[in-house]
Coordinates of C-alpha atoms and ligand atoms in Angstrom, one line a residue:
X1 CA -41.7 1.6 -25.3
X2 CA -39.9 4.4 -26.5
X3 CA -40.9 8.2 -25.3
X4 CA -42.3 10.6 -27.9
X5 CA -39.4 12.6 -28.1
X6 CA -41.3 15.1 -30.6
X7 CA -43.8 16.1 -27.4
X8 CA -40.8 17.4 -25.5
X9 CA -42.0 20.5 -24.5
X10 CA -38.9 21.7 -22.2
X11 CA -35.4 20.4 -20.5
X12 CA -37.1 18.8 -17.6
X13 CA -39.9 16.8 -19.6
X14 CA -36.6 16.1 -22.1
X15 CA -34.8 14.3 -19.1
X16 CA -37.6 12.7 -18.2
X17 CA -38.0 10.8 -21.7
X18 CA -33.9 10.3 -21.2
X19 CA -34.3 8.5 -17.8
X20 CA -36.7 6.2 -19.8
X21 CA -34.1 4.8 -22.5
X22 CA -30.7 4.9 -19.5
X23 CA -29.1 7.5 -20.8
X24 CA -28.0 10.4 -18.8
X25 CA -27.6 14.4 -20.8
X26 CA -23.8 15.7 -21.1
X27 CA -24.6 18.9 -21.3
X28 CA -25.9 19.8 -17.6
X29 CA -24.3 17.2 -15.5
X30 CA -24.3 18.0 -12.0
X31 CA -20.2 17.4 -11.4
X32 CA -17.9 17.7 -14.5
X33 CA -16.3 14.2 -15.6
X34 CA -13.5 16.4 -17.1
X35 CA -11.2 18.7 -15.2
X36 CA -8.3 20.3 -15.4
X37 CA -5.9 19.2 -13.1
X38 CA -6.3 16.1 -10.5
X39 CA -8.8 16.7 -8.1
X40 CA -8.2 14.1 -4.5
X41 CA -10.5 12.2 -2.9
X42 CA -8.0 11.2 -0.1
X43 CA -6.2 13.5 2.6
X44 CA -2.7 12.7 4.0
X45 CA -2.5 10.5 6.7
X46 CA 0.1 9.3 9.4
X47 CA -0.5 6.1 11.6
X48 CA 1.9 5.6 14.8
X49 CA 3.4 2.0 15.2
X50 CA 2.8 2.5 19.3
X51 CA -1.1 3.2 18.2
X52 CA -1.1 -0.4 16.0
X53 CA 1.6 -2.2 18.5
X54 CA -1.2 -1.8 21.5
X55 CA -4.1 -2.5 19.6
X56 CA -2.7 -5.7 17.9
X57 CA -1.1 -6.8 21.4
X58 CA -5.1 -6.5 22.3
X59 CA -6.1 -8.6 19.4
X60 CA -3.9 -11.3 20.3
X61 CA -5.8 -11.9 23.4
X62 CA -9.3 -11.8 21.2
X63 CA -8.8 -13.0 17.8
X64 CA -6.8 -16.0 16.5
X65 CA -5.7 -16.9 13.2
X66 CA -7.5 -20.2 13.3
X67 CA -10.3 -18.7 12.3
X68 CA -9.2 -15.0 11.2
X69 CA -7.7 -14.8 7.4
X70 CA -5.4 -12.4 8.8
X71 CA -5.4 -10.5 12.6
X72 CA -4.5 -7.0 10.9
X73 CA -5.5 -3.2 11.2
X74 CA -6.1 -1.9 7.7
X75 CA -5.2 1.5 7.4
X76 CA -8.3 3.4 5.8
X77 CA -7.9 6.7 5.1
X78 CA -9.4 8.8 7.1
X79 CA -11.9 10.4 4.9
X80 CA -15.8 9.8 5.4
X81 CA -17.5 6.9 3.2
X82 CA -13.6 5.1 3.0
X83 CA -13.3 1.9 5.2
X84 CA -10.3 0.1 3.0
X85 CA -8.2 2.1 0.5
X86 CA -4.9 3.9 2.0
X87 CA -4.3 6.1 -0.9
X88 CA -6.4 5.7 -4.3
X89 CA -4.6 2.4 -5.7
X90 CA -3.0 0.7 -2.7
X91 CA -4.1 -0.3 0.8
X92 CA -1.6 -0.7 4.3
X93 CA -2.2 -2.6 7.4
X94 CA -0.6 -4.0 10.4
X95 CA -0.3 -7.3 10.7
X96 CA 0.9 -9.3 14.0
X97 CA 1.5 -13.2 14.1
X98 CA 1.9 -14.4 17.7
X99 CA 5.4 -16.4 18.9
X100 CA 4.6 -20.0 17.8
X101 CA 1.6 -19.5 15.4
X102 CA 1.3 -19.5 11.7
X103 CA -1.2 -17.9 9.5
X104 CA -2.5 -19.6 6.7
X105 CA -1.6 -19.9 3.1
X106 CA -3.4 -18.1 0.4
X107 CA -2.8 -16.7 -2.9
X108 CA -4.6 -13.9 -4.9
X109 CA -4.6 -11.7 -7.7
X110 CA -3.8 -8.1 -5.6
X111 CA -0.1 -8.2 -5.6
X112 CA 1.4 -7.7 -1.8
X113 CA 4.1 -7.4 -0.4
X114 CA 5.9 -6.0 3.8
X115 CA 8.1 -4.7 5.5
X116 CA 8.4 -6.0 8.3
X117 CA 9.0 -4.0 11.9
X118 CA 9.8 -6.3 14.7
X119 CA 10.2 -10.4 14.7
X120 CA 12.0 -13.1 16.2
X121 CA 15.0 -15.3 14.7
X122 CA 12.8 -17.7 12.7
X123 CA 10.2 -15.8 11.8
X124 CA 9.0 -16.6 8.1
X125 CA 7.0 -15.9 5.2
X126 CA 6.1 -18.6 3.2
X127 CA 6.4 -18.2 -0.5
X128 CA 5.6 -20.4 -3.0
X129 CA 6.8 -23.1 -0.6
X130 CA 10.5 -21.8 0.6
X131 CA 10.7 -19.9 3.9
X132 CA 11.8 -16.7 3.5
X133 CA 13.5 -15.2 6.9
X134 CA 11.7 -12.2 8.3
X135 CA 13.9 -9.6 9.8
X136 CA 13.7 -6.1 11.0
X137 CA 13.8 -3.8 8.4
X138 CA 12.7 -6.4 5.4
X139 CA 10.7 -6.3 2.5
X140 CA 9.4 -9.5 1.4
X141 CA 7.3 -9.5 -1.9
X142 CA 4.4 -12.0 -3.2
X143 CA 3.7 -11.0 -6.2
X144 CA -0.1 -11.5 -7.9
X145 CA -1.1 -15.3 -7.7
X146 CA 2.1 -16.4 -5.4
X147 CA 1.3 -18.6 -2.4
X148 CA 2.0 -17.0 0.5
X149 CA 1.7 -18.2 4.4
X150 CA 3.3 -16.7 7.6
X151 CA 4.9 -19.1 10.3
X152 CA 6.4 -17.7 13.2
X153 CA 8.8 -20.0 15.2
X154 CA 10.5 -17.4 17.2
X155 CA 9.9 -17.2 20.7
X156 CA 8.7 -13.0 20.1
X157 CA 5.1 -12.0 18.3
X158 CA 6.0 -10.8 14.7
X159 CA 4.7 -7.2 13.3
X160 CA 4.8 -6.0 10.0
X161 CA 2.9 -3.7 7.8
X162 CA 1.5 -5.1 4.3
X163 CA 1.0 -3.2 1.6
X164 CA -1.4 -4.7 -1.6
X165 CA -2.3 -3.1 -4.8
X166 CA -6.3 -4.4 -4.0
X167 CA -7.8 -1.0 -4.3
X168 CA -6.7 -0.7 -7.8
X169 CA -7.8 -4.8 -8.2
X170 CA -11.1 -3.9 -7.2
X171 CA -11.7 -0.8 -9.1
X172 CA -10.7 -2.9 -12.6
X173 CA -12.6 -6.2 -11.3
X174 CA -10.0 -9.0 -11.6
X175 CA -10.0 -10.2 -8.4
X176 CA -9.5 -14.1 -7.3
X177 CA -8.1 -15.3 -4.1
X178 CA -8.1 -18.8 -3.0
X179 CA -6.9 -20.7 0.4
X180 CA -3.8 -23.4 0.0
X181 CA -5.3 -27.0 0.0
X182 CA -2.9 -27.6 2.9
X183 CA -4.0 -25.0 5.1
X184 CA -0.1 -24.0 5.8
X185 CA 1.8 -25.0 2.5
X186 CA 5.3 -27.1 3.8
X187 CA 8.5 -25.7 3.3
X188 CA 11.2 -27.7 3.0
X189 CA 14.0 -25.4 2.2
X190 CA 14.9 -22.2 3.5
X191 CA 16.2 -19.3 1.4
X192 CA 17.6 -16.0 2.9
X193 CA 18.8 -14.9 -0.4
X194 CA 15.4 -15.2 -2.3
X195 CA 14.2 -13.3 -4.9
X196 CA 11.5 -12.1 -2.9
X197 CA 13.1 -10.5 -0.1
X198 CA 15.1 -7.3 0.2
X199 CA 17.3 -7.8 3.3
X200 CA 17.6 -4.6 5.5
X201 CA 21.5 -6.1 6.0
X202 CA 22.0 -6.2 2.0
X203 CA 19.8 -2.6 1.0
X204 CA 20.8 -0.1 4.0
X205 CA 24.3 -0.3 3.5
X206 CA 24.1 0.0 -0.9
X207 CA 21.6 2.8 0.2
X208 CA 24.1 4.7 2.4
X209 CA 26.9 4.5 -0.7
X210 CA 24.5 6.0 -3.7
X211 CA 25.1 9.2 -4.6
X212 CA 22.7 11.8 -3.2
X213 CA 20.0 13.1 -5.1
X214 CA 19.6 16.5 -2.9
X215 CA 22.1 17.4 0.0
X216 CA 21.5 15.0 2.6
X217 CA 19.2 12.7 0.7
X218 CA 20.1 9.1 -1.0
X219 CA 17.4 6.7 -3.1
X220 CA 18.1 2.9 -3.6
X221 CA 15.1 1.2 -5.7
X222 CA 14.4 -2.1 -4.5
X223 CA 14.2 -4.2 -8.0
X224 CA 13.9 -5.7 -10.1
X225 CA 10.8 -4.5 -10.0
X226 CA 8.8 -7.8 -9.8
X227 CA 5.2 -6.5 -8.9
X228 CA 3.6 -5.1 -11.8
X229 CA 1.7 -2.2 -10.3
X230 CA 3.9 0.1 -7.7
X231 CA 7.5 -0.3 -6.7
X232 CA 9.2 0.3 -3.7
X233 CA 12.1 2.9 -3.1
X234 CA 14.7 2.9 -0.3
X235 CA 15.6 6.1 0.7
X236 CA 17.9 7.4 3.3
X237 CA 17.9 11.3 4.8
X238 CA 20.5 12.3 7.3
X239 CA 20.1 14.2 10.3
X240 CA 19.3 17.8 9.7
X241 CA 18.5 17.1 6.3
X242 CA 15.1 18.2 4.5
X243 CA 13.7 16.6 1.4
X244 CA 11.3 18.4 -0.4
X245 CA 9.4 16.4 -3.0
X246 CA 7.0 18.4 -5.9
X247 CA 3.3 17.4 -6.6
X248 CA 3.0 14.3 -8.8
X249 CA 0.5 12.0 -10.3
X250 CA 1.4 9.1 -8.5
X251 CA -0.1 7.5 -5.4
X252 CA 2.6 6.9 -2.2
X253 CA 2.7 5.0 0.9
X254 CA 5.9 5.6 3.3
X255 CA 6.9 3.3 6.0
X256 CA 9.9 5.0 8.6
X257 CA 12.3 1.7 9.0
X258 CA 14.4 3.4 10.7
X259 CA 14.9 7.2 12.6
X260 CA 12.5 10.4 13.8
X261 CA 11.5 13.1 11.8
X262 CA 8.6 15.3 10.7
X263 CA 6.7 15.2 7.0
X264 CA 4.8 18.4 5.7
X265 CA 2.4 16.8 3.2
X266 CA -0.1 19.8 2.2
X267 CA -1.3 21.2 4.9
X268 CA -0.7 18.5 7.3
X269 CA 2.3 17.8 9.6
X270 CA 3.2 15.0 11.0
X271 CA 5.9 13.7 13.9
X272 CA 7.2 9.9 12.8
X273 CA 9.4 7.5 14.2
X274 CA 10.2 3.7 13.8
X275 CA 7.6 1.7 12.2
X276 CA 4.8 4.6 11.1
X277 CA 3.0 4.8 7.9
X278 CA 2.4 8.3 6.1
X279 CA -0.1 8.1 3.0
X280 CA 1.1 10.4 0.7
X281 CA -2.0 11.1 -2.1
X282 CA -1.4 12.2 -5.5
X283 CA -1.0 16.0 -6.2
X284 CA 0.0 17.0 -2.9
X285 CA 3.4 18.4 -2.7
X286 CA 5.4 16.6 -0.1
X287 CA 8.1 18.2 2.4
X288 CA 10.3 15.7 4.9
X289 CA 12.9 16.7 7.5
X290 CA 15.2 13.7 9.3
X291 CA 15.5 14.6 13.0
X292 CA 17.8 11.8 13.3
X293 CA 19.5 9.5 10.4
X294 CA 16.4 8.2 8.6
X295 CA 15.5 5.3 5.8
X296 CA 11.8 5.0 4.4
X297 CA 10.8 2.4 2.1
X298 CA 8.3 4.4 0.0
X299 CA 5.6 2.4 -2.3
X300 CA 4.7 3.9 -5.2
X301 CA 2.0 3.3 -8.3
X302 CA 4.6 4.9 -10.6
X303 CA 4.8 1.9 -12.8
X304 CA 0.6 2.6 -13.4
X305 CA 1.4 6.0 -14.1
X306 CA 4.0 5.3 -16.4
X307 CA 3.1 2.4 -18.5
X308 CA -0.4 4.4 -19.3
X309 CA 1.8 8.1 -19.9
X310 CA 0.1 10.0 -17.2
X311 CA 3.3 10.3 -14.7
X312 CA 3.7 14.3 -14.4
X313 CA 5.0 16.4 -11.7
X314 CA 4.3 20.3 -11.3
Ligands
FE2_401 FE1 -2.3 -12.5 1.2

């Protein structure tokens, strides 16, 4: 029934009668849905590889892929209330497949994609039935409803760190994922020059010829850009070189291939070397110095930010 608006005697008894019909007031909410600039949930983060290397090696010993979708370390960030999301619309983790094992295939609306930090000669990702060689240094994309399965038939446990658009697949609520009817989809053929991988033997040396784009600093985009929602950038700093990178709308992930350095990202530093993860949030201005010859791959939801005009920098 409705309230009797007319008897409304003051705000409270007004709210009251609004509670009743589901409807909250706009003029006195207690946080503004509207504000000026972007405000951040998330803080910037930096995971060590060492830190994931020994806790994976632990998991080997305690969970196996027979019955675990993936044995991986998602990389929450670290702020209270968050157990998934590494920055607002993307989500890292570790992942290790032992010498000899496979994990299964599946497929999935998130889009995904890796780079991959140590494995073995014959060390594959399965995509859409082709093995695609795993190597040091890789990326290796399956794009949004791909099949994708991981066999390792090196004699070396594999690590890698993934990197999916499901944060942002959640928020909008098209999510579907489904396992492969043969468990680990055959492969007949094997393909180091498929579309889906980015060799570190093809990218780092077109990397180190591009012009720079600050003294010391060179970009490469891996493309064409294949997963809809954030792209992935190849970028190269030498020794003694500092990049520094103003506050922008998008959302960032860096993985350190290769090198040791230090990243100012507000007002936290970090110390990196070879196979970290930094989370970079939105509207935080960005500062990163190469103690050593560095390449990052750095993900990115610039193609969000783009296709809906709300890219800006300040
Ligand atoms: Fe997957």
């Amino acid at each position: 029934m409705r309230p009797d608006f007319d008897s409304a005697q003051d705000l409270p008894q007004l709210y009251t009668m609004l509670d009743a019909i589901q409807v909250k007031n706009g003029w006195n909410k207690p946080t503004p849905s509207l504000y000026p600039e972007p405000k951040q949930r998330f803080v910037p983060a930096h995971w060590p590889y060492a830190d994931a290397h020994a806790a994976l090696h632990a998991a080997g010993r305690l969970v196996g892929t027979e019955w675990a979708e993936r044995r991986n370390l998602i990389l929450a960030n670290p702020v209270p209330g968050n157990d998934y999301p590494t920055v607002t619309t993307l989500v890292a983790a570790y992942q290790m497949v032992k010498a000899g094992e496979s994990a299964r295939s599946h497929r999935h609306t998130p889009n995904a994609m890796r780079v991959v930090v140590e494995a073995g000669a014959n060390t594959y990702t399965i995509v859409d039935g082709v093995n695609v060689p795993m190597e040091p240094g890789d990326v290796l994309l399956t794009p949004n409803w791909c099949y994708h399965g991981h066999d390792n038939r090196s004699t070396q446990d594999a690590y890698w760190i993934d990197i999916l658009d499901a944060p942002l697949v959640q928020l909008l609520g098209p999510m579907f994922f489904e396992h492969h009817p043969d468990d680990i989809e055959k492969a007949n053929t094997t393909d180091p020059a498929n579309p889906m991988r980015f060799a570190f033997s093809d990218y780092h040396p077109e990397l180190l010829r591009a012009a720079e784009c600050a003294p010391g600093v060179r970009t490469l985009v891996l493309g064409p850009p294949t997963l809809d929602t954030f792209d992935r950038t190849a970028i190269a700093l030498t020794a003694g070189s500092c990049w520094n990178v103003t506050r922008h709308t998008c959302n960032e992930i860096y993985v350190v291939v290769k090198g040791r350095g230090q990243s100012c990202i507000g007002d936290r530093q970090f110390t990196w070397g070879s196979g970290d993860v930094i989370a970079a949030p939105s509207w935080i201005a960005q500062r990163h110095e190469a103690d050593e010859d560095v390449v990052l791959i750095r993900m990115s939801d610039t193609p969000v930010m783009q296709a809906f005009r709300w890219l800006r920098s300040a």
